[in-house]
Amino acid sequence: MVTRGFAGKAGNFDQSMRLPPGQHVVADFPVLTAGPTPRIKTEDWSFTLKDGIRPVKSWNWTEFNALPQTRMTRDIHCVTTWSKFDTAWEGVLVDDILGDAGIEPPTGFTFAHSYDGYTTNVPTADLVVGKAMVALRYEGKPIPPDHGGPSRLLVPHLYFWKSAKWINGLQFTQKDELGFWELRGYHRYGDPWREQRYTND
Amino acid sequence: MNWQNAIITRIETLSPRVKSFFFRRPEPFSFRPGQHVLLRLTAPDGYRAQRSYSIASAPGLGTAEELELAIERFDDGEVSPFMHDVAQVEDEIEIGGPIGGHFNWSPEDGGPVLFIGGGSGVAPFMSMLRHRAAIVSQVPVVLVFSARLREDLLFFDELSKLAASGDGFSLMVALTREAGAHPFRAGRIDTEFIAGIVGAMKMPVRQVMICGSHPFVETAAEGTIAAGIDPAIIKTERYGATDVQAEVRRLAGALKR
Ligand SMILES: Cc1cc2nc3c(=O)[nH]c(=O)nc-3n(C[C@H](O)[C@H](O)[C@H](O)COP(=O)(O)OP(=O)(O)OC[C@H]3O[C@@H](n4cnc5c(N)ncnc54)[C@H](O)[C@@H]3O)c2cc1C
């Protein structure tokens, strides 16, 4: 249905090839968080890779920073319709985490865990072959706490809630379980180009 | 997403920057207090803009009740200026939802609860409080409402009446840009203020819910944690993106005053 009198704000059309349906470009940074911002000291930080309930390997901050660091500049898309172009991140590719642990992905499903107890589910295929990283720096600086620092998952081709803030682990699961937001009305997969925002989209 | 063309039945001015829009839904739905809906605007060339708005009305006993959304005008925005300046009674607006399975509260969830709302962030609490009053619940609730000026206190008469009914609901107001508006607190809500409120509650607070712009939610959540509240019982809903530059300008402006 065309809305009477609505033309859209000038400038919001320009980038349409680059902009998934229903999104608009902002200069700000989207924030969607269910609770208060946790403050995690890097001295206390650790990251654990698990296969089911079995821990495969853990890293402390120094060890994790010693893994190969990769830069990624990507457009990000928040489910609340904000998109931000050319955000520059640096961190450890999920491929390099697996490499350091000496394993191949054991299952097709992954659960990301965060310090504040939140989780999100992502198919393993969307995390590997250079598609995703555990980011440690944003625009050349440590990631601010309200944007997920010290470390957040970056899966830029999915809606940004999938890029779990304050990440402290990845866990391979036998089936596609639903994470925190996915249990609360958000889409299981979250592809911005197919507008998979909510459960039945 | 379930979309439908809802009809604007009434528009009410709540404050210089906020208007309430009432919608009649051809396909009524039930919802939980705290949930939001999407408004989707479509231009003749197919361009679309979509934004989220908390439902301010109570779920109601039937599903035919009008849905109320309290929309704040952001001058440089796309959807909110359209709603304020162009949308009229009888217009059809596409609504999707309801959505949001996290920032919800009903009296069955128990209390005492502390709500902290900044500006238009009071909207979901209106739904919760209206529902609580409608079912004659006595679950203890404190609403801390922070606004710039007295004139920005949305729903103030209704909230005052609810608070005067002696059913376990109390209202605390903080005005950030107006001093001497007795009995309101002047200034931002801080740790001391929250600690005082939590200390005065007869039972330990069970749930804290904070809603408003991102900077407001950050400040209120920090203050609440510093007041000794377990972060695990705090739920937040953030309305705006963080615009760091705007925030710096705003703070600089506030200092000059
Ligand atoms: C779950 C949820 C519920 C919401 N409920 C409500 C509600 O009940 N009432 C309401 O008025 N809004 C609510 N919002 C915000 C709303 O969705 C829009 O973001 C807002 O109306 C601005 O849209 P716009 O198109 O006018 O501005 P845009 O074109 O999106 O943005 C214009 C400018 O305004 C700034 N801006 C946008 N929102 C805010 C804000 N809250 N604080 C400070 N700056 C801001 C942006 O950073 C940008 O610079 C809610 C948001 C969410 C995520």
Coordinates of C-alpha atoms in Angstrom, one line a residue, chain A residues 1-10 12-13 22-24 26-37 39 79-82 118 146-147 166 180-181 184-186 195 197-198 200-201, chain B residues 1 5 36 38 40-45 47-52 76-78 82 86-88 91-94 99-102 214 218 221-222 225 231 234-236 238-243:
Chain A
M1 CA 0.0 0.0 0.0
V2 CA 1.3 3.5 -0.9
T3 CA 1.2 5.8 2.1
R4 CA -0.6 9.0 1.4
G5 CA 1.9 11.9 1.2
F6 CA 5.0 9.9 1.8
A7 CA 8.0 10.4 -0.6
G8 CA 10.9 9.3 1.6
K9 CA 13.6 11.5 2.9
A10 CA 15.9 12.8 0.1
N12 CA 17.8 7.7 1.4
F13 CA 17.5 6.3 -2.2
G22 CA 13.8 -1.8 4.2
Q23 CA 17.1 -0.4 5.4
H24 CA 18.3 3.2 5.5
V26 CA 23.0 6.3 9.1
A27 CA 26.2 7.8 10.2
D28 CA 25.6 6.6 13.7
F29 CA 26.2 3.1 15.1
P30 CA 23.2 0.9 15.9
V31 CA 22.8 -0.5 19.4
L32 CA 20.4 -3.3 20.2
T33 CA 21.0 -4.8 23.6
A34 CA 18.8 -6.6 26.0
G35 CA 20.4 -5.5 29.2
P36 CA 23.0 -3.2 30.7
T37 CA 26.5 -3.0 29.2
R39 CA 32.4 -4.1 31.7
V79 CA 17.3 -5.3 12.2
T80 CA 15.8 -2.0 13.4
T81 CA 16.5 -0.8 9.8
W82 CA 19.7 1.1 10.3
Y118 CA 23.2 -14.1 25.7
D146 CA 28.5 -0.5 24.6
H147 CA 29.4 -1.8 21.1
W166 CA 30.9 -9.5 24.5
F180 CA 18.3 -15.4 22.9
W181 CA 16.8 -13.1 20.3
R184 CA 12.1 -13.9 21.3
G185 CA 10.7 -13.3 17.9
Y186 CA 13.7 -12.7 15.7
E195 CA 14.4 -9.3 4.9
R197 CA 13.8 -10.0 10.4
Y198 CA 11.2 -11.8 12.5
N200 CA 8.0 -16.0 10.2
D201 CA 9.6 -13.7 7.6
Chain B
M1 CA 5.6 -10.5 9.8
N5 CA -3.4 -1.3 7.0
H36 CA 6.2 -2.9 20.0
L38 CA 6.4 -1.6 13.2
R40 CA 5.9 1.0 7.4
L41 CA 5.6 3.9 5.0
T42 CA 5.7 3.3 1.2
A43 CA 6.4 5.9 -1.4
P44 CA 4.8 5.8 -4.9
D45 CA 8.1 4.5 -6.4
Y47 CA 10.7 3.0 -1.5
R48 CA 9.9 2.0 2.1
A49 CA 10.8 3.2 5.5
Q50 CA 10.1 1.2 8.6
R51 CA 10.5 2.1 12.3
S52 CA 9.6 0.4 15.6
D76 CA 16.1 15.4 10.9
G77 CA 14.3 12.1 10.9
E78 CA 12.3 10.4 8.2
F82 CA 6.1 12.4 8.5
V86 CA 1.7 14.8 7.2
A87 CA -0.3 11.9 8.7
Q88 CA -3.9 12.7 9.5
D91 CA -5.1 7.9 6.9
E92 CA -4.1 4.3 6.5
I93 CA -0.7 3.3 7.8
E94 CA 0.8 -0.1 7.5
I99 CA 7.0 -8.1 18.3
G100 CA 9.5 -8.2 21.1
G101 CA 9.6 -11.1 23.5
H102 CA 12.0 -9.7 26.0
H214 CA 20.7 4.9 24.1
E218 CA 23.5 3.6 29.5
A221 CA 21.8 1.3 33.9
E222 CA 25.2 2.4 35.2
I225 CA 24.3 -1.2 38.9
P231 CA 22.8 -6.6 36.3
I234 CA 18.0 -5.3 34.5
K235 CA 16.2 -5.3 31.1
T236 CA 16.7 -2.5 28.6
R238 CA 17.0 1.4 23.5
Y239 CA 15.3 3.7 21.1
G240 CA 17.9 5.6 19.2
A241 CA 21.3 4.8 17.7
T242 CA 24.3 6.3 19.4
D243 CA 25.1 9.4 17.6

